[in-house]
Amino acid sequence: MFEGQVIGPDDAGYDAARTVFYGGIDRHPAAIVRAANAADVSRVVLLARETGQELAIRSGGHSVAGHSVSEGGIVLDLSTMKALEIDVEHRTAWAETGLTAGEYATAAGAHGLATGFGDSGLVGIGGITLGGGMGYLVRKYGLTIDDLLAAELVTANGQLLHVDADTYPDLFWAIRGGGGNFGVVTRFKYRLHEVDSVIGGMLILPATPDVLRSFVAEAEAAPEELSTMVNVMTAPPLPFIPAEYHGQLITMGMMCYAGEIDAGERAIAPFRALATPLADMLRPMPYPEIFPPDDGNFHPVLVDRSMFLDAIDDEAVDVIFKYLKASTAQTAAAHIRVLGGAMARVPVDATAFPHRKRHVLVNVAALYEDPGEKEAHAAWVADFAADLRQDSTGVYVNFLGDEGEARVHEAYPGPTWDRLAAIKARYDPTNVFRLNHNIPPARDT
């Protein structure tokens, strides 16, 4: 029936096939289907629709909420669908959904081209694209969906559709930020940009309130070619971090300047001047090298909470250091991204990503090993996030865990939710695609 591979509970490789990126997720699907092509995808979708079984869609398996695997249902695994067609002349690429960001970046980088995804090469391009896509090129070229030109997807009735701005424009609008609610994308067509060498890498500084305040201020003032992420976090025992800082708080900046190298050196100089670096790994490099080395054995167990803030003001800095110093987690972290630039210039209603005008994204997290500690760390994260929120609402859906319906509404507030629910009713009225940050189909009243 299927051209791809069907893996059941009694088959060799079942445990490996059901393992996802995040640890602590231990679900046992009835079957895992590694699709070979769009026809396989259609067959699986129709099977789930006819039987009512829960359907999990897996690209890279990085769903924070664990949506990449089902308990007792069917997993549609796209990871072997990796065809990539790059049109260098027209700077476009058709990419199957099983590709990872690193695989795509390496292939495109061979031509001096890139599409922006996230900040990990291991992430599948499927989930990150459908949720928006926020990474190392976000200020220069916008979100991943801003470079999405078309897609092919299988709808709940098993039909394969080509969608773009002119063909099924409502569905094309919805999949640019609305997640996996509307179908299974088998191929994406992306715009490519000339991105050959960048200045990027890691800059590790001491963790002080002044360093954090100044880092954020410099990131806000930086040219749009520079996208940054900064983590105030417990230092891991890595060889390039001085041993006396292991287990202590550090400021870890990740930076990418997509432009002329000399201008990039000038742009990052103020960050290097904030304090004597503990490690300075910033250098010119081919864009694909910006992604950290893959570690297939790393399966972090964590609790986290994400939000948008208007600013990292003095009060926010105080809250960050107060909570990080009090944490008993193996690793405690506050992750901060200064936004703006090209992302903010796209009209808010142009796509289903409604947070264009937000200034800062923050994620607070506790990584731990002992399952018995989960409740304590979850309480720490909840209190930390509540004290940090600044009466602000909104969450980036790709950073959203299993946090309830109200938080999904925060990802898609107001008219965005209503429009998505109406499109959902049109293309998936029985909510076949429900194992996600779900938008139920609108009901006539």
Short mmCIF file of C-alpha atoms in Angstrom, two decimals:
data_model
loop_
_atom_site.label_atom_id
_atom_site.label_comp_id
_atom_site.label_asym_id
_atom_site.label_seq_id
_atom_site.Cartn_x
_atom_site.Cartn_y
_atom_site.Cartn_z
CA MET A 1 0.00 0.00 0.00
CA PHE A 2 2.78 2.42 0.98
CA GLU A 3 5.94 2.91 -1.06
CA GLY A 4 7.74 4.07 2.05
CA GLN A 5 8.49 2.18 5.26
CA VAL A 6 5.89 1.17 7.85
CA ILE A 7 7.27 0.60 11.35
CA GLY A 8 5.21 -1.08 14.05
CA PRO A 9 5.79 -1.69 17.77
CA ASP A 10 7.31 -5.13 17.12
CA ASP A 11 9.72 -3.94 14.43
CA ALA A 12 13.42 -3.31 14.89
CA GLY A 13 14.06 0.40 15.01
CA TYR A 14 10.64 1.24 16.50
CA ASP A 15 12.07 2.90 19.61
CA ALA A 16 14.50 4.95 17.57
CA ALA A 17 11.75 5.95 15.14
CA ARG A 18 9.44 7.18 17.90
CA THR A 19 12.18 9.19 19.64
CA VAL A 20 11.93 12.95 19.14
CA PHE A 21 14.40 15.72 19.85
CA TYR A 22 13.21 16.69 23.33
CA GLY A 23 13.68 14.22 26.15
CA GLY A 24 10.90 13.24 28.53
CA ILE A 25 8.46 12.53 25.67
CA ASP A 26 7.75 8.78 25.73
CA ARG A 27 4.85 8.01 23.40
CA HIS A 28 4.04 4.77 21.63
CA PRO A 29 2.31 5.19 18.27
CA ALA A 30 0.41 2.30 16.69
CA ALA A 31 2.40 2.81 13.49
CA ILE A 32 5.06 5.05 12.02
CA VAL A 33 4.93 5.59 8.26
CA ARG A 34 8.05 7.02 6.64
CA ALA A 35 6.53 8.42 3.49
CA ALA A 36 8.38 8.12 0.20
CA ASN A 37 6.33 10.68 -1.70
CA ALA A 38 3.17 12.79 -1.76
CA ALA A 39 1.06 9.77 -2.67
CA ASP A 40 2.12 8.07 0.57
CA VAL A 41 1.24 11.24 2.47
CA SER A 42 -2.22 11.26 0.91
CA ARG A 43 -2.82 7.61 1.81
CA VAL A 44 -1.84 8.19 5.45
CA VAL A 45 -4.03 11.26 5.75
CA LEU A 46 -7.03 9.40 4.33
CA LEU A 47 -6.38 6.46 6.67
CA ALA A 48 -6.37 8.78 9.68
CA ARG A 49 -9.49 10.52 8.46
CA GLU A 50 -11.39 7.26 7.88
CA THR A 51 -10.35 5.61 11.16
CA GLY A 52 -10.36 8.69 13.38
CA GLN A 53 -6.88 7.86 14.64
CA GLU A 54 -4.74 10.68 15.92
CA LEU A 55 -2.25 11.80 13.28
CA ALA A 56 1.18 13.21 14.17
CA ILE A 57 3.21 14.92 11.44
CA ARG A 58 6.97 14.77 11.81
CA SER A 59 9.52 16.74 9.82
CA GLY A 60 12.51 17.16 12.14
CA GLY A 61 10.83 16.12 15.40
CA HIS A 62 11.53 19.36 17.29
CA SER A 63 8.04 20.23 18.53
CA VAL A 64 8.41 21.61 22.05
CA ALA A 65 4.92 20.32 22.85
CA GLY A 66 5.72 16.82 21.57
CA HIS A 67 3.38 17.04 18.59
CA SER A 68 5.81 15.05 16.41
CA VAL A 69 4.72 11.74 17.94
CA SER A 70 1.36 10.27 18.97
CA GLU A 71 0.34 7.99 21.79
CA GLY A 72 -1.55 5.16 20.09
CA GLY A 73 -2.05 6.96 16.79
CA ILE A 74 -0.20 7.23 13.48
CA VAL A 75 3.04 9.11 12.92
CA LEU A 76 3.52 10.41 9.39
CA ASP A 77 7.31 10.77 9.20
CA LEU A 78 8.53 12.95 6.33
CA SER A 79 12.22 12.68 7.17
CA THR A 80 13.17 10.61 4.10
CA MET A 81 11.60 13.11 1.68
CA LYS A 82 14.67 15.26 1.02
CA ALA A 83 14.59 16.22 -2.67
CA LEU A 84 15.96 19.73 -3.31
CA GLU A 85 15.92 21.59 -6.62
CA ILE A 86 17.88 24.85 -6.64
CA ASP A 87 17.39 27.33 -9.48
CA VAL A 88 20.52 29.45 -9.17
CA GLU A 89 19.57 31.80 -12.01
CA HIS A 90 16.17 32.71 -10.55
CA ARG A 91 17.24 32.28 -6.91
CA THR A 92 14.49 29.89 -5.92
CA ALA A 93 14.41 26.40 -4.48
CA TRP A 94 11.82 23.62 -4.28
CA ALA A 95 12.51 21.68 -1.09
CA GLU A 96 10.82 18.57 0.28
CA THR A 97 9.72 18.77 3.87
CA GLY A 98 12.04 16.10 5.26
CA LEU A 99 15.08 18.31 4.80
CA THR A 100 16.68 19.88 7.83
CA ALA A 101 17.69 23.53 7.94
CA GLY A 102 21.34 22.47 7.92
CA GLU A 103 20.95 20.25 4.86
CA TYR A 104 19.18 23.01 2.95
CA ALA A 105 21.71 25.65 4.03
CA THR A 106 24.66 23.49 2.99
CA ALA A 107 23.23 22.80 -0.47
CA ALA A 108 22.23 26.42 -1.07
CA GLY A 109 25.48 27.68 0.40
CA ALA A 110 27.43 25.85 -2.28
CA HIS A 111 26.03 28.53 -4.63
CA GLY A 112 26.52 31.43 -2.20
CA LEU A 113 22.77 31.51 -1.51
CA ALA A 114 20.58 31.15 1.58
CA THR A 115 17.06 31.18 2.94
CA GLY A 116 16.68 32.07 6.61
CA PHE A 117 15.36 29.40 8.95
CA GLY A 118 16.11 29.17 12.68
CA ASP A 119 19.25 28.80 14.76
CA SER A 120 19.72 25.02 14.63
CA GLY A 121 20.72 22.96 11.63
CA LEU A 122 18.88 19.92 13.04
CA VAL A 123 15.42 21.50 12.83
CA GLY A 124 13.18 20.24 10.02
CA ILE A 125 12.17 22.91 7.54
CA GLY A 126 8.49 21.88 7.80
CA GLY A 127 7.56 22.96 11.29
CA ILE A 128 9.78 26.02 11.43
CA THR A 129 8.38 27.35 8.15
CA LEU A 130 4.73 26.77 8.99
CA GLY A 131 5.14 28.58 12.33
CA GLY A 132 6.93 31.59 10.86
CA GLY A 133 10.66 30.94 10.97
CA MET A 134 12.79 33.25 13.07
CA GLY A 135 16.56 32.90 12.92
CA TYR A 136 19.92 34.33 11.96
CA LEU A 137 18.64 36.33 8.97
CA VAL A 138 15.41 37.65 10.49
CA ARG A 139 16.39 41.33 10.63
CA LYS A 140 18.00 41.34 7.19
CA TYR A 141 15.49 39.24 5.21
CA GLY A 142 12.54 38.68 7.54
CA LEU A 143 10.87 35.45 8.59
CA THR A 144 11.12 32.22 6.63
CA ILE A 145 7.52 32.71 5.48
CA ASP A 146 8.51 36.04 3.93
CA ASP A 147 10.59 34.01 1.46
CA LEU A 148 7.95 31.35 0.91
CA LEU A 149 6.70 31.62 -2.68
CA ALA A 150 4.54 28.51 -2.98
CA ALA A 151 3.86 25.12 -1.46
CA GLU A 152 2.39 21.75 -2.30
CA LEU A 153 0.26 20.22 0.43
CA VAL A 154 -2.12 17.38 1.05
CA THR A 155 -5.43 18.47 2.53
CA ALA A 156 -7.70 16.51 4.87
CA ASN A 157 -9.52 14.93 1.90
CA GLY A 158 -6.24 13.56 0.53
CA GLN A 159 -5.99 16.05 -2.31
CA LEU A 160 -2.58 17.43 -3.33
CA LEU A 161 -2.82 21.18 -3.94
CA HIS A 162 -0.37 23.73 -5.27
CA VAL A 163 -0.88 26.94 -3.30
CA ASP A 164 0.58 30.39 -3.82
CA ALA A 165 -0.53 34.02 -3.86
CA ASP A 166 -2.83 33.39 -6.84
CA THR A 167 -3.91 29.77 -6.35
CA TYR A 168 -5.79 29.01 -3.12
CA PRO A 169 -4.59 32.34 -1.68
CA ASP A 170 -6.55 31.82 1.55
CA LEU A 171 -4.70 28.58 2.23
CA PHE A 172 -1.38 30.14 1.26
CA TRP A 173 -2.04 32.94 3.76
CA ALA A 174 -2.90 30.42 6.50
CA ILE A 175 0.15 28.19 6.15
CA ARG A 176 2.44 31.20 6.53
CA GLY A 177 2.35 31.15 10.33
CA GLY A 178 -0.73 29.03 11.07
CA GLY A 179 1.21 25.84 11.73
CA GLY A 180 0.15 22.37 10.68
CA ASN A 181 -3.58 22.98 11.00
CA PHE A 182 -4.42 22.99 7.32
CA GLY A 183 -2.63 20.10 5.66
CA VAL A 184 0.67 18.29 5.22
CA VAL A 185 3.13 20.29 3.15
CA THR A 186 5.21 17.98 0.99
CA ARG A 187 7.26 20.67 -0.80
CA PHE A 188 8.06 24.34 -0.28
CA LYS A 189 9.21 26.86 -2.87
CA TYR A 190 11.55 29.42 -1.30
CA ARG A 191 13.24 32.61 -2.40
CA LEU A 192 17.03 32.53 -2.07
CA HIS A 193 19.26 35.48 -1.20
CA GLU A 194 22.91 36.11 -1.91
CA VAL A 195 24.52 35.20 1.40
CA ASP A 196 28.04 33.91 0.96
CA SER A 197 30.32 34.78 3.87
CA VAL A 198 28.94 36.22 7.11
CA ILE A 199 30.51 37.25 10.37
CA GLY A 200 29.02 35.02 12.98
CA GLY A 201 29.45 32.74 15.91
CA MET A 202 29.51 32.96 19.67
CA LEU A 203 30.65 35.72 22.01
CA ILE A 204 30.73 34.80 25.70
CA LEU A 205 30.86 37.63 28.24
CA PRO A 206 30.53 37.84 32.01
CA ALA A 207 26.95 37.86 33.28
CA THR A 208 26.17 41.19 34.88
CA PRO A 209 23.12 43.43 34.67
CA ASP A 210 25.16 46.10 32.90
CA VAL A 211 26.44 43.67 30.27
CA LEU A 212 22.93 42.42 29.54
CA ARG A 213 21.43 45.92 29.36
CA SER A 214 24.22 47.09 27.07
CA PHE A 215 24.07 43.99 24.85
CA VAL A 216 20.35 44.52 24.22
CA ALA A 217 20.85 48.25 23.61
CA GLU A 218 23.60 47.53 21.07
CA ALA A 219 21.43 44.91 19.36
CA GLU A 220 18.61 47.45 19.03
CA ALA A 221 20.98 50.06 17.58
CA ALA A 222 22.77 47.66 15.24
CA PRO A 223 22.27 47.71 11.47
CA GLU A 224 19.65 45.34 10.14
CA GLU A 225 22.33 43.10 8.67
CA LEU A 226 23.06 41.97 12.24
CA SER A 227 20.70 39.53 13.95
CA THR A 228 21.50 38.54 17.53
CA MET A 229 20.42 36.19 20.26
CA VAL A 230 21.67 36.44 23.81
CA ASN A 231 21.37 33.86 26.57
CA VAL A 232 22.00 34.60 30.21
CA MET A 233 22.51 31.06 31.39
CA THR A 234 24.36 28.55 33.51
CA ALA A 235 27.68 27.87 31.79
CA PRO A 236 28.01 24.29 30.54
CA PRO A 237 31.36 22.49 31.00
CA LEU A 238 32.62 23.25 27.50
CA PRO A 239 36.37 23.41 26.82
CA PHE A 240 36.32 26.94 25.41
CA ILE A 241 34.71 28.35 28.58
CA PRO A 242 37.18 28.95 31.43
CA ALA A 243 36.77 26.18 34.00
CA GLU A 244 36.11 28.60 36.85
CA TYR A 245 32.91 29.72 35.08
CA HIS A 246 31.47 26.23 34.65
CA GLY A 247 28.15 26.14 36.49
CA GLN A 248 28.16 29.93 36.89
CA LEU A 249 26.06 32.46 35.00
CA ILE A 250 27.46 33.73 31.72
CA THR A 251 26.20 35.92 28.88
CA MET A 252 26.30 33.92 25.64
CA GLY A 253 25.67 35.95 22.51
CA MET A 254 25.02 34.34 19.12
CA MET A 255 25.48 36.75 16.23
CA CYS A 256 25.23 36.79 12.44
CA TYR A 257 26.09 39.75 10.23
CA ALA A 258 24.89 39.21 6.65
CA GLY A 259 26.77 41.85 4.69
CA GLU A 260 30.21 43.14 3.85
CA ILE A 261 32.86 41.72 6.16
CA ASP A 262 34.48 45.07 7.03
CA ALA A 263 31.10 46.56 7.92
CA GLY A 264 30.35 43.46 9.97
CA GLU A 265 33.55 43.87 11.97
CA ARG A 266 32.49 47.43 12.79
CA ALA A 267 29.01 46.29 13.77
CA ILE A 268 30.19 43.67 16.25
CA ALA A 269 33.00 45.78 17.76
CA PRO A 270 30.68 47.43 20.34
CA PHE A 271 29.65 44.01 21.65
CA ARG A 272 33.24 42.91 22.08
CA ALA A 273 33.88 46.13 24.02
CA LEU A 274 31.16 45.50 26.62
CA ALA A 275 33.53 43.46 28.80
CA THR A 276 36.60 41.29 28.45
CA PRO A 277 35.24 38.25 26.58
CA LEU A 278 35.47 34.84 28.22
CA ALA A 279 35.46 33.41 24.70
CA ASP A 280 35.33 35.17 21.34
CA MET A 281 34.43 32.82 18.48
CA LEU A 282 33.13 35.47 16.08
CA ARG A 283 34.74 35.22 12.66
CA PRO A 284 34.04 35.37 8.94
CA MET A 285 32.57 32.06 7.78
CA PRO A 286 30.38 30.55 5.08
CA TYR A 287 26.77 30.99 6.18
CA PRO A 288 26.06 27.24 6.76
CA GLU A 289 28.80 27.16 9.43
CA ILE A 290 26.71 29.44 11.63
CA PHE A 291 24.78 26.38 12.82
CA PRO A 292 26.28 24.56 15.83
CA PRO A 293 27.61 21.03 15.24
CA ASP A 294 24.93 18.35 15.28
CA ASP A 295 24.67 16.09 18.32
CA GLY A 296 22.17 13.35 17.65
CA ASN A 297 22.44 12.10 21.22
CA PHE A 298 21.35 15.38 22.80
CA HIS A 299 17.75 15.12 24.02
CA PRO A 300 17.22 17.91 26.58
CA VAL A 301 14.51 17.61 29.19
CA LEU A 302 13.15 21.04 30.01
CA VAL A 303 10.28 23.26 30.99
CA ASP A 304 10.09 26.66 29.39
CA ARG A 305 7.88 29.64 28.69
CA SER A 306 8.04 32.12 25.84
CA MET A 307 6.68 35.63 25.42
CA PHE A 308 7.06 38.91 23.59
CA LEU A 309 8.12 42.00 25.54
CA ASP A 310 8.16 45.67 24.65
CA ALA A 311 11.63 46.18 26.10
CA ILE A 312 14.34 44.74 28.33
CA ASP A 313 14.23 47.56 30.85
CA ASP A 314 15.91 47.79 34.24
CA GLU A 315 13.06 45.97 35.94
CA ALA A 316 13.23 43.11 33.44
CA VAL A 317 16.99 42.81 33.91
CA ASP A 318 16.54 42.64 37.68
CA VAL A 319 13.89 39.93 37.32
CA ILE A 320 16.12 37.89 35.00
CA PHE A 321 19.07 37.87 37.37
CA LYS A 322 16.91 37.28 40.43
CA TYR A 323 15.39 34.11 39.00
CA LEU A 324 18.48 32.73 37.33
CA LYS A 325 20.47 33.04 40.53
CA ALA A 326 17.72 31.23 42.47
CA SER A 327 17.31 28.30 40.09
CA THR A 328 18.36 24.79 41.10
CA ALA A 329 18.16 23.45 37.53
CA GLN A 330 21.07 21.80 35.80
CA THR A 331 20.89 24.69 33.32
CA ALA A 332 18.76 27.80 33.80
CA ALA A 333 18.48 30.29 30.96
CA ALA A 334 16.84 33.44 29.71
CA HIS A 335 16.98 33.65 25.93
CA ILE A 336 16.48 37.09 24.35
CA ARG A 337 16.09 38.07 20.69
CA VAL A 338 15.89 41.67 19.55
CA LEU A 339 13.58 41.78 16.54
CA GLY A 340 12.62 44.48 14.02
CA GLY A 341 14.14 45.13 10.64
CA ALA A 342 12.73 43.35 7.60
CA MET A 343 10.39 41.23 9.71
CA ALA A 344 8.60 44.34 10.99
CA ARG A 345 8.10 45.93 7.56
CA VAL A 346 5.72 43.23 6.32
CA PRO A 347 2.08 44.24 7.03
CA VAL A 348 0.67 42.44 10.06
CA ASP A 349 -2.25 40.99 8.11
CA ALA A 350 -0.16 39.84 5.13
CA THR A 351 0.41 36.42 6.73
CA ALA A 352 -0.90 34.41 9.66
CA PHE A 353 2.06 35.55 11.79
CA PRO A 354 0.55 38.46 13.77
CA HIS A 355 3.53 39.59 15.88
CA ARG A 356 5.42 41.68 13.33
CA LYS A 357 5.66 44.77 15.50
CA ARG A 358 6.92 43.11 18.67
CA HIS A 359 10.34 44.31 19.75
CA VAL A 360 11.78 41.50 21.85
CA LEU A 361 11.20 37.77 22.17
CA VAL A 362 12.12 36.10 25.47
CA ASN A 363 12.18 32.43 26.42
CA VAL A 364 12.90 31.30 29.97
CA ALA A 365 13.86 27.68 30.55
CA ALA A 366 15.07 25.13 33.07
CA LEU A 367 16.88 22.00 31.86
CA TYR A 368 17.06 19.10 34.30
CA GLU A 369 17.68 15.33 34.49
CA ASP A 370 15.69 14.00 37.47
CA PRO A 371 11.98 13.57 36.55
CA GLY A 372 11.11 14.13 40.20
CA GLU A 373 12.27 17.73 39.89
CA LYS A 374 9.84 18.65 37.12
CA GLU A 375 7.20 20.21 39.35
CA ALA A 376 9.69 22.48 41.12
CA HIS A 377 11.25 23.68 37.86
CA ALA A 378 7.82 24.19 36.27
CA ALA A 379 6.82 26.41 39.18
CA TRP A 380 10.06 28.39 38.82
CA VAL A 381 9.43 28.91 35.10
CA ALA A 382 5.81 29.95 35.68
CA ASP A 383 6.76 32.49 38.36
CA PHE A 384 9.68 33.80 36.28
CA ALA A 385 7.48 34.33 33.22
CA ALA A 386 4.71 35.96 35.25
CA ASP A 387 7.11 38.47 36.80
CA LEU A 388 8.65 39.24 33.40
CA ARG A 389 5.54 39.67 31.27
CA GLN A 390 5.10 43.46 31.63
CA ASP A 391 1.34 43.06 31.04
CA SER A 392 2.27 41.96 27.54
CA THR A 393 0.60 39.14 25.63
CA GLY A 394 1.58 37.12 22.62
CA VAL A 395 3.73 34.07 21.96
CA TYR A 396 5.68 32.72 18.98
CA VAL A 397 3.94 29.47 18.12
CA ASN A 398 7.19 27.62 17.39
CA PHE A 399 8.29 28.27 20.98
CA LEU A 400 4.94 27.26 22.49
CA GLY A 401 4.71 24.15 24.63
CA ASP A 402 1.62 22.22 25.68
CA GLU A 403 0.16 25.16 27.57
CA GLY A 404 -3.58 25.11 26.86
CA GLU A 405 -6.06 26.78 24.53
CA ALA A 406 -5.66 30.28 25.93
CA ARG A 407 -2.00 30.34 24.98
CA VAL A 408 -2.79 29.20 21.44
CA HIS A 409 -5.13 32.20 21.25
CA GLU A 410 -2.18 34.36 22.28
CA ALA A 411 -0.25 33.01 19.32
CA TYR A 412 -3.13 33.98 17.01
CA PRO A 413 -4.99 36.88 18.61
CA GLY A 414 -8.16 38.63 17.46
CA PRO A 415 -8.89 38.71 13.74
CA THR A 416 -6.03 36.32 12.96
CA TRP A 417 -7.76 33.58 14.96
CA ASP A 418 -11.13 34.22 13.35
CA ARG A 419 -9.68 34.15 9.84
CA LEU A 420 -7.71 30.98 10.52
CA ALA A 421 -10.74 29.23 12.03
CA ALA A 422 -12.82 30.05 8.94
CA ILE A 423 -10.10 28.65 6.64
CA LYS A 424 -9.81 25.59 8.86
CA ALA A 425 -13.55 24.95 8.44
CA ARG A 426 -13.13 25.16 4.68
CA TYR A 427 -10.23 22.72 4.35
CA ASP A 428 -10.38 20.52 7.48
CA PRO A 429 -13.93 20.67 8.87
CA THR A 430 -13.54 17.49 10.96
CA ASN A 431 -10.19 18.59 12.44
CA VAL A 432 -8.12 15.70 11.12
CA PHE A 433 -5.03 17.85 11.71
CA ARG A 434 -5.52 18.36 15.43
CA LEU A 435 -2.26 17.19 17.03
CA ASN A 436 -0.75 20.66 16.88
CA HIS A 437 -1.38 24.05 18.42
CA ASN A 438 -4.89 23.53 17.31
CA ILE A 439 -7.25 26.00 15.69
CA PRO A 440 -10.64 24.24 15.65
CA PRO A 441 -12.82 24.84 12.60
CA ALA A 442 -15.25 27.73 12.93
CA ARG A 443 -18.84 26.64 13.53
CA ASP A 444 -21.91 28.32 12.10
CA THR A 445 -23.97 30.00 14.79
#
